[in-house]
Each structure stands twice: as structure tokens, then as C-alpha cells.
Amino acid sequence: MFSLSESGIDPARLRRELESPSAGAVVCFEGRVRDHNDGRAVRGLSYEAYADLALAEGQRIVEEAARRFAVQRIACVHRVGDLALGEMAVWVGVSAGHRAEAFDACRYVIDEVKARVPIWKREHYVDGASGWLHP
Amino acid sequence: MNYRLLYFASLCDAAGRSRESVASDARDALALYTEIAARHGFTSRPERLRVAVNGEFAEWNRPLADGDEIAFLPPVSGG
């Protein structure tokens, strides 16, 4: 399932929910706030979401991945609000019988979330400026 | 017709508000965007944006009904 979180992501708790005796593979991706982007020094980020549509589109992506790949469980959490350097911005976890499907589904979910889910990133720069990223 | 508009990210900054109600003669999403863009000075061309009506993605030629909630969505940058 897909969710938004206004507070810090707890990957250990999320990972436990993926486990099952028949899951031979668990793949997790953690997206973190980086201290630079496009040649500028970054001191933090803010994420804004159109929550209703983000939840619906995120859930669609999780369900697509579950249909495309032989996986057992998929979860994705995206932060909203203000984040400091190093904080986790997004977490994707997949369990599957075998690693190839777990890697493929995890990659699919993060790539589609970045491309489709209505969430926007505002970078705050060390020089005091800030700006929305609209790639 | 009366519409409820939602603004996000750079469009929220440009409009100076995150939501508003407007009365408009526009009958589809593209006509409404053209009108609102002129009012608020939005510079994004509609080809760069997506539109959502009542919480679901929609086409620009989607006919609008009184009371619809419309959001013009800048290119997303989550992750």
C-alpha cells in the first residue's frame, strides 16, 4: 500500500510488515535528502502533496507492480513537510519469493512514483534562496 | 458556474493562495486555465501541466459542472 507521512519514516517497522516464511527476498529503497542538486548546495527540502490524488495514484502504482511482478507484499511511504539533510524522503519495500522480481518491482514503484504522483519538492539552498522543482 | 480551484507548488506561490472559489463562464478545463492563468499571471503553458477534476486526473477538454473542484498540476518532483 501507499501512504504519505508528516513525520519521520521508520524503515524497521515497515520492513517487518513485508516478511513472510515464503519470502526469500526483501528489497528496500530509501530516498534521502541530498546536500546538493544541479550544482547548488542544499540545506533542506519541503514536500507538498495533493494528498487525495497522491494517495490514489500511489496506490494505483503499487497495484500495477503487484500485477506485473511475482511479488508478495509492496509498501511505499512518501514524506510531506519540511525535511533536513539526510532524512528519508521516500521508502519502498517489496518482498517476493526470489530477488529478481523484488528488485524489478521496487524499481518500478520508485520510478513511477517520481514520474506520476502529485508531490512537489521545494529545495532550500545554503545561499538562502529556495525554489520548486518542476522538471 | 462556480468552481473550486486548488493550487500547488509554484502555482500556489503565483496565485498567493492554495485555494479559491471562482465564478466563470468557462465550460472546460482548458478554458478555465486560460482565464485563471491570465488573472494570476501564470506563465506555465497548459502542455506543461496536468489537470485533475474532483480528485482524479482528467483531460483538458473535460466538460466542467457547477461545483467541480479543479486542480492545475505543475510537473511533479517527488522522490
mmCIF file of C-alpha atoms in Angstrom:
data_model
loop_
_atom_site.group_PDB
_atom_site.id
_atom_site.type_symbol
_atom_site.label_atom_id
_atom_site.label_comp_id
_atom_site.label_asym_id
_atom_site.label_seq_id
_atom_site.Cartn_x
_atom_site.Cartn_y
_atom_site.Cartn_z
ATOM 1 C CA MET A 1 0.000 0.000 0.000
ATOM 2 C CA PHE A 2 0.983 3.636 -0.497
ATOM 3 C CA SER A 3 0.873 6.305 2.186
ATOM 4 C CA LEU A 4 2.020 9.825 2.988
ATOM 5 C CA SER A 5 3.694 10.694 6.282
ATOM 6 C CA GLU A 6 4.124 14.021 8.025
ATOM 7 C CA SER A 7 6.680 12.536 10.416
ATOM 8 C CA GLY A 8 9.875 10.519 10.107
ATOM 9 C CA ILE A 9 9.752 7.165 8.308
ATOM 10 C CA ASP A 10 10.567 4.081 10.419
ATOM 11 C CA PRO A 11 12.034 1.563 7.954
ATOM 12 C CA ALA A 12 12.473 -1.225 10.522
ATOM 13 C CA ARG A 13 8.764 -1.297 11.295
ATOM 14 C CA LEU A 14 7.827 -1.138 7.614
ATOM 15 C CA ARG A 15 10.250 -3.915 6.718
ATOM 16 C CA ARG A 16 8.794 -6.251 9.343
ATOM 17 C CA GLU A 17 5.400 -5.956 7.691
ATOM 18 C CA LEU A 18 6.843 -7.356 4.445
ATOM 19 C CA GLU A 19 8.168 -10.547 5.986
ATOM 20 C CA SER A 20 6.663 -13.963 5.421
ATOM 21 C CA PRO A 21 8.045 -17.513 5.589
ATOM 22 C CA SER A 22 7.849 -17.847 1.792
ATOM 23 C CA ALA A 23 9.568 -14.521 1.018
ATOM 24 C CA GLY A 24 13.118 -15.382 0.009
ATOM 25 C CA ALA A 25 13.866 -11.784 -0.922
ATOM 26 C CA VAL A 26 13.137 -8.397 0.620
ATOM 27 C CA VAL A 27 14.328 -5.330 -1.325
ATOM 28 C CA CYS A 28 14.049 -1.827 0.143
ATOM 29 C CA PHE A 29 14.867 1.539 -1.395
ATOM 30 C CA GLU A 30 15.445 4.630 0.739
ATOM 31 C CA GLY A 31 15.462 8.038 -0.924
ATOM 32 C CA ARG A 32 17.349 10.588 1.183
ATOM 33 C CA VAL A 33 17.688 14.361 1.193
ATOM 34 C CA ARG A 34 20.963 15.164 -0.569
ATOM 35 C CA ASP A 35 23.155 18.181 0.213
ATOM 36 C CA HIS A 36 23.432 19.300 -3.406
ATOM 37 C CA ASN A 37 21.440 19.400 -6.605
ATOM 38 C CA ASP A 38 22.294 20.711 -10.038
ATOM 39 C CA GLY A 39 25.462 22.359 -8.756
ATOM 40 C CA ARG A 40 23.824 24.147 -5.799
ATOM 41 C CA ALA A 41 24.393 23.474 -2.098
ATOM 42 C CA VAL A 42 21.110 22.366 -0.486
ATOM 43 C CA ARG A 43 20.291 22.786 3.213
ATOM 44 C CA GLY A 44 16.853 21.134 3.269
ATOM 45 C CA LEU A 45 13.663 20.318 1.387
ATOM 46 C CA SER A 46 9.930 20.760 1.680
ATOM 47 C CA TYR A 47 7.454 18.401 0.050
ATOM 48 C CA GLU A 48 3.901 19.382 -0.770
ATOM 49 C CA ALA A 49 1.307 16.848 -1.953
ATOM 50 C CA TYR A 50 -2.157 16.918 -3.422
ATOM 51 C CA ALA A 51 -2.977 14.329 -0.804
ATOM 52 C CA ASP A 52 -6.201 12.808 -2.160
ATOM 53 C CA LEU A 53 -4.825 12.315 -5.653
ATOM 54 C CA ALA A 54 -1.336 11.339 -4.452
ATOM 55 C CA LEU A 55 -2.791 8.534 -2.339
ATOM 56 C CA ALA A 56 -4.966 7.303 -5.210
ATOM 57 C CA GLU A 57 -2.171 7.433 -7.805
ATOM 58 C CA GLY A 58 0.382 5.902 -5.431
ATOM 59 C CA GLN A 59 -1.987 3.048 -4.701
ATOM 60 C CA ARG A 60 -2.538 2.520 -8.440
ATOM 61 C CA ILE A 61 1.233 2.202 -8.916
ATOM 62 C CA VAL A 62 1.535 -0.350 -6.110
ATOM 63 C CA GLU A 63 -1.287 -2.389 -7.629
ATOM 64 C CA GLU A 64 0.284 -2.216 -11.098
ATOM 65 C CA ALA A 65 3.553 -3.530 -9.694
ATOM 66 C CA ALA A 66 1.726 -6.339 -7.900
ATOM 67 C CA ARG A 67 0.154 -7.395 -11.212
ATOM 68 C CA ARG A 68 3.333 -7.110 -13.283
ATOM 69 C CA PHE A 69 5.758 -8.883 -10.984
ATOM 70 C CA ALA A 70 5.547 -12.083 -8.938
ATOM 71 C CA VAL A 71 5.829 -10.390 -5.551
ATOM 72 C CA GLN A 72 4.175 -10.900 -2.198
ATOM 73 C CA ARG A 73 3.934 -7.527 -0.500
ATOM 74 C CA ILE A 74 4.685 -3.958 -1.547
ATOM 75 C CA ALA A 75 4.702 -0.822 0.564
ATOM 76 C CA CYS A 76 5.674 2.762 -0.203
ATOM 77 C CA VAL A 77 5.721 5.793 2.095
ATOM 78 C CA HIS A 78 6.476 9.353 0.961
ATOM 79 C CA ARG A 79 7.164 12.217 3.318
ATOM 80 C CA VAL A 80 5.462 15.580 3.195
ATOM 81 C CA GLY A 81 6.502 18.749 5.036
ATOM 82 C CA ASP A 82 9.972 20.002 5.911
ATOM 83 C CA LEU A 83 12.953 17.631 5.790
ATOM 84 C CA ALA A 84 16.553 18.066 6.901
ATOM 85 C CA LEU A 85 19.634 16.779 5.091
ATOM 86 C CA GLY A 86 19.920 13.005 5.316
ATOM 87 C CA GLU A 87 16.287 12.465 6.254
ATOM 88 C CA MET A 88 14.381 9.788 4.419
ATOM 89 C CA ALA A 89 12.077 11.292 1.810
ATOM 90 C CA VAL A 90 10.644 8.091 0.376
ATOM 91 C CA TRP A 91 10.741 4.402 1.231
ATOM 92 C CA VAL A 92 9.796 1.476 -0.993
ATOM 93 C CA GLY A 93 9.843 -2.128 0.188
ATOM 94 C CA VAL A 94 8.998 -5.323 -1.689
ATOM 95 C CA SER A 95 9.005 -8.961 -0.618
ATOM 96 C CA ALA A 96 8.996 -11.812 -3.110
ATOM 97 C CA GLY A 97 9.914 -15.441 -3.435
ATOM 98 C CA HIS A 98 13.021 -14.514 -5.415
ATOM 99 C CA ARG A 99 15.271 -11.475 -5.702
ATOM 100 C CA ALA A 100 14.821 -10.607 -9.383
ATOM 101 C CA GLU A 101 11.119 -9.879 -9.006
ATOM 102 C CA ALA A 102 11.701 -7.959 -5.771
ATOM 103 C CA PHE A 103 14.318 -5.710 -7.405
ATOM 104 C CA ASP A 104 12.197 -5.164 -10.517
ATOM 105 C CA ALA A 105 9.050 -4.271 -8.585
ATOM 106 C CA CYS A 106 10.946 -1.925 -6.252
ATOM 107 C CA ARG A 107 12.485 -0.121 -9.224
ATOM 108 C CA TYR A 108 9.116 0.122 -10.949
ATOM 109 C CA VAL A 109 7.431 1.647 -7.906
ATOM 110 C CA ILE A 110 10.050 4.330 -7.232
ATOM 111 C CA ASP A 111 10.342 5.282 -10.902
ATOM 112 C CA GLU A 112 6.574 5.597 -11.358
ATOM 113 C CA VAL A 113 6.083 7.447 -8.076
ATOM 114 C CA LYS A 114 8.658 10.029 -9.147
ATOM 115 C CA ALA A 115 7.017 10.433 -12.544
ATOM 116 C CA ARG A 116 3.313 10.381 -11.683
ATOM 117 C CA VAL A 117 2.390 11.073 -8.068
ATOM 118 C CA PRO A 118 1.390 14.722 -7.418
ATOM 119 C CA ILE A 119 4.088 15.594 -4.916
ATOM 120 C CA TRP A 120 6.355 18.610 -5.326
ATOM 121 C CA LYS A 121 9.791 19.322 -3.911
ATOM 122 C CA ARG A 122 10.976 22.743 -2.825
ATOM 123 C CA GLU A 123 14.722 22.979 -2.330
ATOM 124 C CA HIS A 124 16.142 25.364 0.244
ATOM 125 C CA TYR A 125 19.661 26.415 -0.678
ATOM 126 C CA VAL A 126 22.587 27.288 1.545
ATOM 127 C CA ASP A 127 22.676 30.779 -0.028
ATOM 128 C CA GLY A 128 19.178 31.479 1.360
ATOM 129 C CA ALA A 129 17.209 31.078 -1.867
ATOM 130 C CA SER A 130 14.616 28.393 -2.444
ATOM 131 C CA GLY A 131 12.646 27.098 -5.378
ATOM 132 C CA TRP A 132 10.186 24.477 -6.574
ATOM 133 C CA LEU A 133 11.490 21.738 -8.827
ATOM 134 C CA HIS A 134 9.295 21.270 -11.869
ATOM 135 C CA PRO A 135 11.328 19.021 -14.137
ATOM 136 C CA MET B 1 -20.800 28.253 -12.960
ATOM 137 C CA ASN B 2 -18.943 28.181 -9.667
ATOM 138 C CA TYR B 3 -15.730 26.205 -9.400
ATOM 139 C CA ARG B 4 -13.400 25.412 -6.540
ATOM 140 C CA LEU B 5 -9.737 25.692 -7.517
ATOM 141 C CA LEU B 6 -6.709 24.178 -5.809
ATOM 142 C CA TYR B 7 -3.172 25.460 -6.355
ATOM 143 C CA PHE B 8 0.063 23.645 -5.583
ATOM 144 C CA ALA B 9 3.772 24.432 -5.549
ATOM 145 C CA SER B 10 4.759 27.212 -7.991
ATOM 146 C CA LEU B 11 1.142 27.890 -8.958
ATOM 147 C CA CYS B 12 0.261 28.328 -5.283
ATOM 148 C CA ASP B 13 3.093 30.857 -4.972
ATOM 149 C CA ALA B 14 1.998 32.699 -8.116
ATOM 150 C CA ALA B 15 -1.665 32.816 -7.077
ATOM 151 C CA GLY B 16 -0.792 33.774 -3.498
ATOM 152 C CA ARG B 17 -3.288 31.216 -2.189
ATOM 153 C CA SER B 18 -3.771 27.465 -2.077
ATOM 154 C CA ARG B 19 -7.476 27.502 -2.953
ATOM 155 C CA GLU B 20 -10.243 29.787 -4.084
ATOM 156 C CA SER B 21 -13.779 29.713 -5.421
ATOM 157 C CA VAL B 22 -14.424 31.378 -8.760
ATOM 158 C CA ALA B 23 -17.437 32.152 -10.899
ATOM 159 C CA SER B 24 -16.625 31.564 -14.547
ATOM 160 C CA ASP B 25 -18.247 31.006 -17.921
ATOM 161 C CA ALA B 26 -15.511 28.523 -18.862
ATOM 162 C CA ARG B 27 -17.011 25.176 -19.816
ATOM 163 C CA ASP B 28 -13.934 23.007 -19.883
ATOM 164 C CA ALA B 29 -10.667 22.739 -18.005
ATOM 165 C CA LEU B 30 -8.538 24.380 -20.716
ATOM 166 C CA ALA B 31 -10.794 27.425 -20.983
ATOM 167 C CA LEU B 32 -10.799 27.749 -17.215
ATOM 168 C CA TYR B 33 -6.996 27.516 -17.058
ATOM 169 C CA THR B 34 -6.608 30.169 -19.737
ATOM 170 C CA GLU B 35 -8.844 32.519 -17.780
ATOM 171 C CA ILE B 36 -7.212 31.826 -14.405
ATOM 172 C CA ALA B 37 -3.679 31.962 -15.817
ATOM 173 C CA ALA B 38 -4.339 35.452 -17.162
ATOM 174 C CA ARG B 39 -5.776 36.581 -13.819
ATOM 175 C CA HIS B 40 -2.892 35.298 -11.710
ATOM 176 C CA GLY B 41 -0.064 35.713 -14.196
ATOM 177 C CA PHE B 42 0.684 32.002 -14.537
ATOM 178 C CA THR B 43 3.375 31.568 -17.172
ATOM 179 C CA SER B 44 3.187 27.755 -17.493
ATOM 180 C CA ARG B 45 1.700 26.632 -20.774
ATOM 181 C CA PRO B 46 -1.037 24.022 -20.325
ATOM 182 C CA GLU B 47 1.058 21.407 -22.167
ATOM 183 C CA ARG B 48 3.432 21.541 -19.183
ATOM 184 C CA LEU B 49 0.646 20.904 -16.670
ATOM 185 C CA ARG B 50 -1.857 18.197 -15.855
ATOM 186 C CA VAL B 51 -5.364 18.830 -14.654
ATOM 187 C CA ALA B 52 -7.436 16.996 -12.071
ATOM 188 C CA VAL B 53 -11.184 17.274 -11.573
ATOM 189 C CA ASN B 54 -12.790 16.156 -8.325
ATOM 190 C CA GLY B 55 -9.647 14.342 -7.228
ATOM 191 C CA GLU B 56 -8.937 12.407 -10.448
ATOM 192 C CA PHE B 57 -6.696 13.165 -13.416
ATOM 193 C CA ALA B 58 -8.719 14.495 -16.338
ATOM 194 C CA GLU B 59 -8.292 15.589 -19.944
ATOM 195 C CA TRP B 60 -8.066 19.300 -20.754
ATOM 196 C CA ASN B 61 -11.269 19.137 -22.812
ATOM 197 C CA ARG B 62 -13.160 17.643 -19.890
ATOM 198 C CA PRO B 63 -16.532 19.438 -19.575
ATOM 199 C CA LEU B 64 -16.963 21.029 -16.171
ATOM 200 C CA ALA B 65 -20.029 21.045 -13.938
ATOM 201 C CA ASP B 66 -21.104 23.575 -11.369
ATOM 202 C CA GLY B 67 -19.317 22.942 -8.073
ATOM 203 C CA ASP B 68 -16.425 20.934 -9.566
ATOM 204 C CA GLU B 69 -13.086 21.019 -7.775
ATOM 205 C CA ILE B 70 -10.270 21.622 -10.271
ATOM 206 C CA ALA B 71 -6.521 21.448 -9.713
ATOM 207 C CA PHE B 72 -3.878 22.531 -12.229
ATOM 208 C CA LEU B 73 -0.799 20.422 -11.514
ATOM 209 C CA PRO B 74 2.770 21.543 -12.283
ATOM 210 C CA PRO B 75 5.285 18.841 -13.276
ATOM 211 C CA VAL B 76 5.764 16.629 -10.219
ATOM 212 C CA SER B 77 9.051 16.224 -8.340
ATOM 213 C CA GLY B 78 8.538 13.705 -5.568
ATOM 214 C CA GLY B 79 11.082 11.073 -4.600
#
